[in-house]
Amino acid sequence: TLSAQTEAPFYEEWWFLLVMALSSLILILLVVFALVLHGQSKKYKNCSAGKTISNVEESVTLDNGGFTALELNSRHLNI
């Protein structure tokens, strides 16, 4: 008896395996990229460093109208 199917099925062909491997690689890279972006946005959301810095700046009062004085302003340079 002869088999009715003489050729290999399409899922065993080299081009199909290559397409599936590349598709899987792209899918894995997208998932990793999404997880990295989600982790970074969560880190910055919990940190809220901008609010802390603004509160510290508001609580400090400076003598010269809100600007930090440079050390060079108090030195007399000979020209």
Tab-separated table of N, CA, C and O in Angstrom:
chain	number	residue	atom	x	y	z
A	1	THR	N	0.841	-1.181	0.000
A	1	THR	CA	0.000	0.000	0.000
A	1	THR	C	0.889	1.247	0.000
A	1	THR	O	1.912	1.313	0.663
A	2	LEU	N	0.441	2.233	-0.733
A	2	LEU	CA	1.146	3.504	-0.812
A	2	LEU	C	0.415	4.550	0.017
A	2	LEU	O	-0.811	4.563	0.087
A	3	SER	N	1.195	5.428	0.581
A	3	SER	CA	0.592	6.510	1.352
A	3	SER	C	0.005	7.541	0.393
A	3	SER	O	0.561	7.819	-0.678
A	4	ALA	N	-1.111	8.119	0.775
A	4	ALA	CA	-1.762	9.120	-0.072
A	4	ALA	C	-1.011	10.441	-0.030
A	4	ALA	O	-1.109	11.247	-0.960
A	5	GLN	N	-0.233	10.652	0.996
A	5	GLN	CA	0.486	11.920	1.140
A	5	GLN	C	1.979	11.641	0.949
A	5	GLN	O	2.621	11.008	1.761
A	6	THR	N	2.532	12.149	-0.148
A	6	THR	CA	3.935	11.891	-0.444
A	6	THR	C	4.835	13.032	0.033
A	6	THR	O	6.007	12.821	0.284
A	7	GLU	N	4.314	14.253	0.130
A	7	GLU	CA	5.116	15.392	0.570
A	7	GLU	C	4.981	15.582	2.082
A	7	GLU	O	4.019	15.152	2.694
A	8	ALA	N	5.968	16.267	2.656
A	8	ALA	CA	5.923	16.573	4.080
A	8	ALA	C	4.871	17.659	4.308
A	8	ALA	O	4.634	18.510	3.445
A	9	PRO	N	4.221	17.653	5.449
A	9	PRO	CA	3.246	18.700	5.740
A	9	PRO	C	3.932	20.070	5.821
A	9	PRO	O	5.130	20.175	6.076
A	10	PHE	N	3.127	21.122	5.600
A	10	PHE	CA	3.699	22.472	5.533
A	10	PHE	C	4.369	22.888	6.839
A	10	PHE	O	5.312	23.653	6.840
A	11	TYR	N	3.898	22.379	7.967
A	11	TYR	CA	4.474	22.777	9.241
A	11	TYR	C	5.832	22.139	9.498
A	11	TYR	O	6.472	22.459	10.487
A	12	GLU	N	6.273	21.261	8.622
A	12	GLU	CA	7.615	20.706	8.716
A	12	GLU	C	8.565	21.315	7.681
A	12	GLU	O	9.727	20.950	7.645
A	13	GLU	N	8.084	22.223	6.885
A	13	GLU	CA	8.932	22.891	5.894
A	13	GLU	C	9.837	23.910	6.581
A	13	GLU	O	9.491	24.474	7.619
A	14	TRP	N	10.997	24.201	5.980
A	14	TRP	CA	11.979	25.112	6.577
A	14	TRP	C	11.451	26.547	6.645
A	14	TRP	O	11.696	27.252	7.604
A	15	TRP	N	10.699	26.973	5.639
A	15	TRP	CA	10.231	28.361	5.623
A	15	TRP	C	9.175	28.600	6.698
A	15	TRP	O	9.115	29.662	7.301
A	16	PHE	N	8.350	27.593	6.969
A	16	PHE	CA	7.344	27.746	8.006
A	16	PHE	C	7.998	27.801	9.388
A	16	PHE	O	7.610	28.608	10.242
A	17	LEU	N	9.002	26.971	9.615
A	17	LEU	CA	9.707	26.990	10.884
A	17	LEU	C	10.443	28.311	11.076
A	17	LEU	O	10.483	28.858	12.183
A	18	LEU	N	10.998	28.868	10.001
A	18	LEU	CA	11.678	30.156	10.084
A	18	LEU	C	10.701	31.285	10.419
A	18	LEU	O	10.982	32.136	11.268
A	19	VAL	N	9.543	31.276	9.783
A	19	VAL	CA	8.519	32.297	10.059
A	19	VAL	C	8.037	32.193	11.498
A	19	VAL	O	7.875	33.213	12.195
A	20	MET	N	7.835	30.998	11.982
A	20	MET	CA	7.384	30.823	13.361
A	20	MET	C	8.457	31.262	14.365
A	20	MET	O	8.143	31.884	15.380
A	21	ALA	N	9.730	30.974	14.071
A	21	ALA	CA	10.806	31.384	14.964
A	21	ALA	C	10.921	32.904	15.013
A	21	ALA	O	11.052	33.495	16.090
A	22	LEU	N	10.860	33.572	13.875
A	22	LEU	CA	10.940	35.032	13.843
A	22	LEU	C	9.724	35.679	14.501
A	22	LEU	O	9.858	36.678	15.208
A	23	SER	N	8.560	35.108	14.285
A	23	SER	CA	7.356	35.633	14.934
A	23	SER	C	7.442	35.483	16.452
A	23	SER	O	7.067	36.399	17.197
A	24	SER	N	7.949	34.365	16.906
A	24	SER	CA	8.107	34.152	18.346
A	24	SER	C	9.123	35.125	18.937
A	24	SER	O	8.916	35.674	20.021
A	25	LEU	N	10.210	35.386	18.212
A	25	LEU	CA	11.222	36.327	18.683
A	25	LEU	C	10.648	37.732	18.799
A	25	LEU	O	10.871	38.428	19.796
A	26	ILE	N	9.892	38.150	17.812
A	26	ILE	CA	9.264	39.475	17.848
A	26	ILE	C	8.278	39.570	19.006
A	26	ILE	O	8.233	40.570	19.728
A	27	LEU	N	7.498	38.539	19.208
A	27	LEU	CA	6.532	38.528	20.316
A	27	LEU	C	7.237	38.607	21.675
A	27	LEU	O	6.822	39.369	22.556
A	28	ILE	N	8.309	37.861	21.840
A	28	ILE	CA	9.057	37.892	23.102
A	28	ILE	C	9.659	39.267	23.334
A	28	ILE	O	9.614	39.806	24.447
A	29	LEU	N	10.221	39.883	22.291
A	29	LEU	CA	10.800	41.218	22.426
A	29	LEU	C	9.745	42.256	22.786
A	29	LEU	O	10.000	43.155	23.590
A	30	LEU	N	8.556	42.147	22.215
A	30	LEU	CA	7.481	43.079	22.551
A	30	LEU	C	7.044	42.933	24.009
A	30	LEU	O	6.789	43.926	24.688
A	31	VAL	N	6.965	41.710	24.484
A	31	VAL	CA	6.570	41.483	25.873
A	31	VAL	C	7.627	42.037	26.823
A	31	VAL	O	7.305	42.712	27.817
A	32	VAL	N	8.913	41.802	26.517
A	32	VAL	CA	9.993	42.321	27.365
A	32	VAL	C	9.978	43.843	27.352
A	32	VAL	O	10.110	44.493	28.394
A	33	PHE	N	9.804	44.453	26.188
A	33	PHE	CA	9.759	45.907	26.075
A	33	PHE	C	8.592	46.485	26.874
A	33	PHE	O	8.736	47.480	27.573
A	34	ALA	N	7.434	45.855	26.801
A	34	ALA	CA	6.271	46.323	27.553
A	34	ALA	C	6.504	46.205	29.059
A	34	ALA	O	6.137	47.101	29.824
A	35	LEU	N	7.127	45.127	29.492
A	35	LEU	CA	7.401	44.959	30.919
A	35	LEU	C	8.419	45.982	31.417
A	35	LEU	O	8.283	46.501	32.534
A	36	VAL	N	9.418	46.285	30.602
A	36	VAL	CA	10.409	47.292	30.999
A	36	VAL	C	9.759	48.660	31.115
A	36	VAL	O	9.972	49.392	32.082
A	37	LEU	N	8.928	49.023	30.143
A	37	LEU	CA	8.241	50.316	30.202
A	37	LEU	C	7.295	50.388	31.389
A	37	LEU	O	7.203	51.416	32.057
A	38	HIS	N	6.607	49.312	31.672
A	38	HIS	CA	5.685	49.282	32.808
A	38	HIS	C	6.448	49.421	34.118
A	38	HIS	O	6.017	50.139	35.020
A	39	GLY	N	7.590	48.758	34.229
A	39	GLY	CA	8.401	48.851	35.441
A	39	GLY	C	8.966	50.240	35.654
A	39	GLY	O	9.005	50.743	36.772
A	40	GLN	N	9.400	50.906	34.574
A	40	GLN	CA	9.947	52.249	34.712
A	40	GLN	C	8.871	53.252	35.080
A	40	GLN	O	9.093	54.121	35.914
A	41	SER	N	7.714	53.150	34.482
A	41	SER	CA	6.646	54.095	34.806
A	41	SER	C	6.164	53.885	36.240
A	41	SER	O	5.845	54.836	36.942
A	42	LYS	N	6.149	52.652	36.709
A	42	LYS	CA	5.744	52.373	38.080
A	42	LYS	C	6.781	52.909	39.057
A	42	LYS	O	6.434	53.444	40.102
A	43	LYS	N	8.070	52.806	38.701
A	43	LYS	CA	9.134	53.287	39.572
A	43	LYS	C	9.044	54.798	39.735
A	43	LYS	O	9.135	55.320	40.834
A	44	TYR	N	8.847	55.519	38.630
A	44	TYR	CA	8.770	56.971	38.702
A	44	TYR	C	7.467	57.443	39.333
A	44	TYR	O	7.414	58.486	39.952
A	45	LYS	N	6.412	56.670	39.199
A	45	LYS	CA	5.137	57.035	39.801
A	45	LYS	C	5.213	56.938	41.322
A	45	LYS	O	4.722	57.799	42.037
A	46	ASN	N	5.879	55.891	41.831
A	46	ASN	CA	6.009	55.703	43.278
A	46	ASN	C	7.039	56.639	43.881
A	46	ASN	O	6.947	56.989	45.053
A	47	CYS	N	8.017	57.041	43.101
A	47	CYS	CA	9.104	57.865	43.625
A	47	CYS	C	8.620	59.268	43.962
A	47	CYS	O	8.885	59.780	45.034
A	48	SER	N	7.923	59.906	43.057
A	48	SER	CA	7.414	61.275	43.189
A	48	SER	C	8.488	62.227	43.704
A	48	SER	O	8.287	62.960	44.651
A	49	ALA	N	9.649	62.190	43.067
A	49	ALA	CA	10.781	63.011	43.491
A	49	ALA	C	10.514	64.488	43.237
A	49	ALA	O	10.993	65.345	43.959
A	50	GLY	N	9.752	64.805	42.226
A	50	GLY	CA	9.475	66.206	41.918
A	50	GLY	C	8.734	66.911	43.040
A	50	GLY	O	9.010	68.057	43.364
A	51	LYS	N	7.794	66.249	43.670
A	51	LYS	CA	7.039	66.863	44.770
A	51	LYS	C	7.933	67.074	45.988
A	51	LYS	O	7.842	68.081	46.662
A	52	THR	N	8.804	66.130	46.272
A	52	THR	CA	9.685	66.255	47.421
A	52	THR	C	10.655	67.412	47.244
A	52	THR	O	10.874	68.187	48.161
A	53	ILE	N	11.193	67.552	46.051
A	53	ILE	CA	12.148	68.628	45.795
A	53	ILE	C	11.462	69.981	45.898
A	53	ILE	O	11.994	70.911	46.494
A	54	SER	N	10.258	70.097	45.365
A	54	SER	CA	9.567	71.383	45.431
A	54	SER	C	9.216	71.748	46.875
A	54	SER	O	9.269	72.913	47.251
A	55	ASN	N	8.858	70.761	47.703
A	55	ASN	CA	8.567	71.060	49.108
A	55	ASN	C	9.815	71.523	49.844
A	55	ASN	O	9.760	72.419	50.678
A	56	VAL	N	10.946	70.923	49.543
A	56	VAL	CA	12.191	71.316	50.200
A	56	VAL	C	12.574	72.716	49.774
A	56	VAL	O	12.989	73.537	50.589
A	57	GLU	N	12.413	73.025	48.499
A	57	GLU	CA	12.770	74.356	48.007
A	57	GLU	C	11.869	75.425	48.609
A	57	GLU	O	12.311	76.530	48.881
A	58	GLU	N	10.599	75.122	48.816
A	58	GLU	CA	9.685	76.101	49.377
A	58	GLU	C	9.982	76.356	50.854
A	58	GLU	O	9.777	77.453	51.352
A	59	SER	N	10.483	75.346	51.564
A	59	SER	CA	10.728	75.517	52.982
A	59	SER	C	12.023	76.277	53.258
A	59	SER	O	12.212	76.804	54.339
A	60	VAL	N	12.924	76.344	52.285
A	60	VAL	CA	14.192	77.042	52.477
A	60	VAL	C	14.037	78.484	52.024
A	60	VAL	O	13.583	78.757	50.926
A	61	THR	N	14.396	79.414	52.887
A	61	THR	CA	14.377	80.822	52.508
A	61	THR	C	15.812	81.305	52.394
A	61	THR	O	16.644	81.060	53.272
A	62	LEU	N	16.109	81.978	51.317
A	62	LEU	CA	17.458	82.462	51.073
A	62	LEU	C	17.519	83.960	51.305
A	62	LEU	O	16.540	84.680	51.144
A	63	ASP	N	18.688	84.447	51.686
A	63	ASP	CA	18.860	85.855	52.034
A	63	ASP	C	18.818	86.790	50.832
A	63	ASP	O	18.474	87.950	50.957
A	64	ASN	N	19.176	86.309	49.685
A	64	ASN	CA	19.299	87.200	48.531
A	64	ASN	C	18.112	87.093	47.568
A	64	ASN	O	18.288	87.153	46.369
A	65	GLY	N	16.956	86.909	48.032
A	65	GLY	CA	15.766	86.919	47.193
A	65	GLY	C	15.472	85.621	46.467
A	65	GLY	O	14.803	85.615	45.450
A	66	GLY	N	15.970	84.531	46.929
A	66	GLY	CA	15.624	83.252	46.333
A	66	GLY	C	16.687	82.667	45.442
A	66	GLY	O	16.495	81.610	44.871
A	67	PHE	N	17.832	83.331	45.279
A	67	PHE	CA	18.890	82.803	44.442
A	67	PHE	C	20.089	82.450	45.311
A	67	PHE	O	20.411	83.162	46.260
A	68	THR	N	20.727	81.381	44.971
A	68	THR	CA	21.906	80.997	45.742
A	68	THR	C	23.068	81.893	45.365
A	68	THR	O	23.280	82.221	44.209
A	69	ALA	N	23.805	82.322	46.347
A	69	ALA	CA	24.930	83.221	46.113
A	69	ALA	C	26.158	82.410	45.745
A	69	ALA	O	26.412	81.352	46.303
A	70	LEU	N	26.910	82.918	44.798
A	70	LEU	CA	28.152	82.274	44.425
A	70	LEU	C	29.268	82.771	45.335
A	70	LEU	O	29.244	83.894	45.827
A	71	GLU	N	30.250	81.934	45.516
A	71	GLU	CA	31.374	82.319	46.356
A	71	GLU	C	32.178	83.438	45.711
A	71	GLU	O	32.802	84.228	46.396
A	72	LEU	N	32.161	83.525	44.421
A	72	LEU	CA	32.920	84.559	43.722
A	72	LEU	C	32.392	85.964	44.008
A	72	LEU	O	33.117	86.933	43.887
A	73	ASN	N	31.134	86.086	44.371
A	73	ASN	CA	30.562	87.396	44.639
A	73	ASN	C	31.204	88.052	45.869
A	73	ASN	O	31.298	89.264	45.956
A	74	SER	N	31.654	87.250	46.812
A	74	SER	CA	32.236	87.820	48.025
A	74	SER	C	33.746	88.066	47.881
A	74	SER	O	34.331	88.699	48.736
A	75	ARG	N	34.361	87.598	46.822
A	75	ARG	CA	35.801	87.782	46.625
A	75	ARG	C	36.066	89.045	45.807
A	75	ARG	O	35.315	89.372	44.889
A	76	HIS	N	37.120	89.682	46.099
A	76	HIS	CA	37.546	90.840	45.313
A	76	HIS	C	38.693	90.408	44.434
A	76	HIS	O	39.741	89.972	44.910
A	77	LEU	N	38.484	90.480	43.146
A	77	LEU	CA	39.514	90.077	42.187
A	77	LEU	C	40.293	91.286	41.718
A	77	LEU	O	39.716	92.339	41.400
A	78	ASN	N	41.573	91.165	41.669
A	78	ASN	CA	42.440	92.246	41.177
A	78	ASN	C	42.555	92.123	39.672
A	78	ASN	O	42.976	91.101	39.146
A	79	ILE	N	42.183	93.161	38.977
A	79	ILE	CA	42.248	93.146	37.520
A	79	ILE	C	43.376	94.031	37.060
A	79	ILE	O	43.544	95.118	37.455
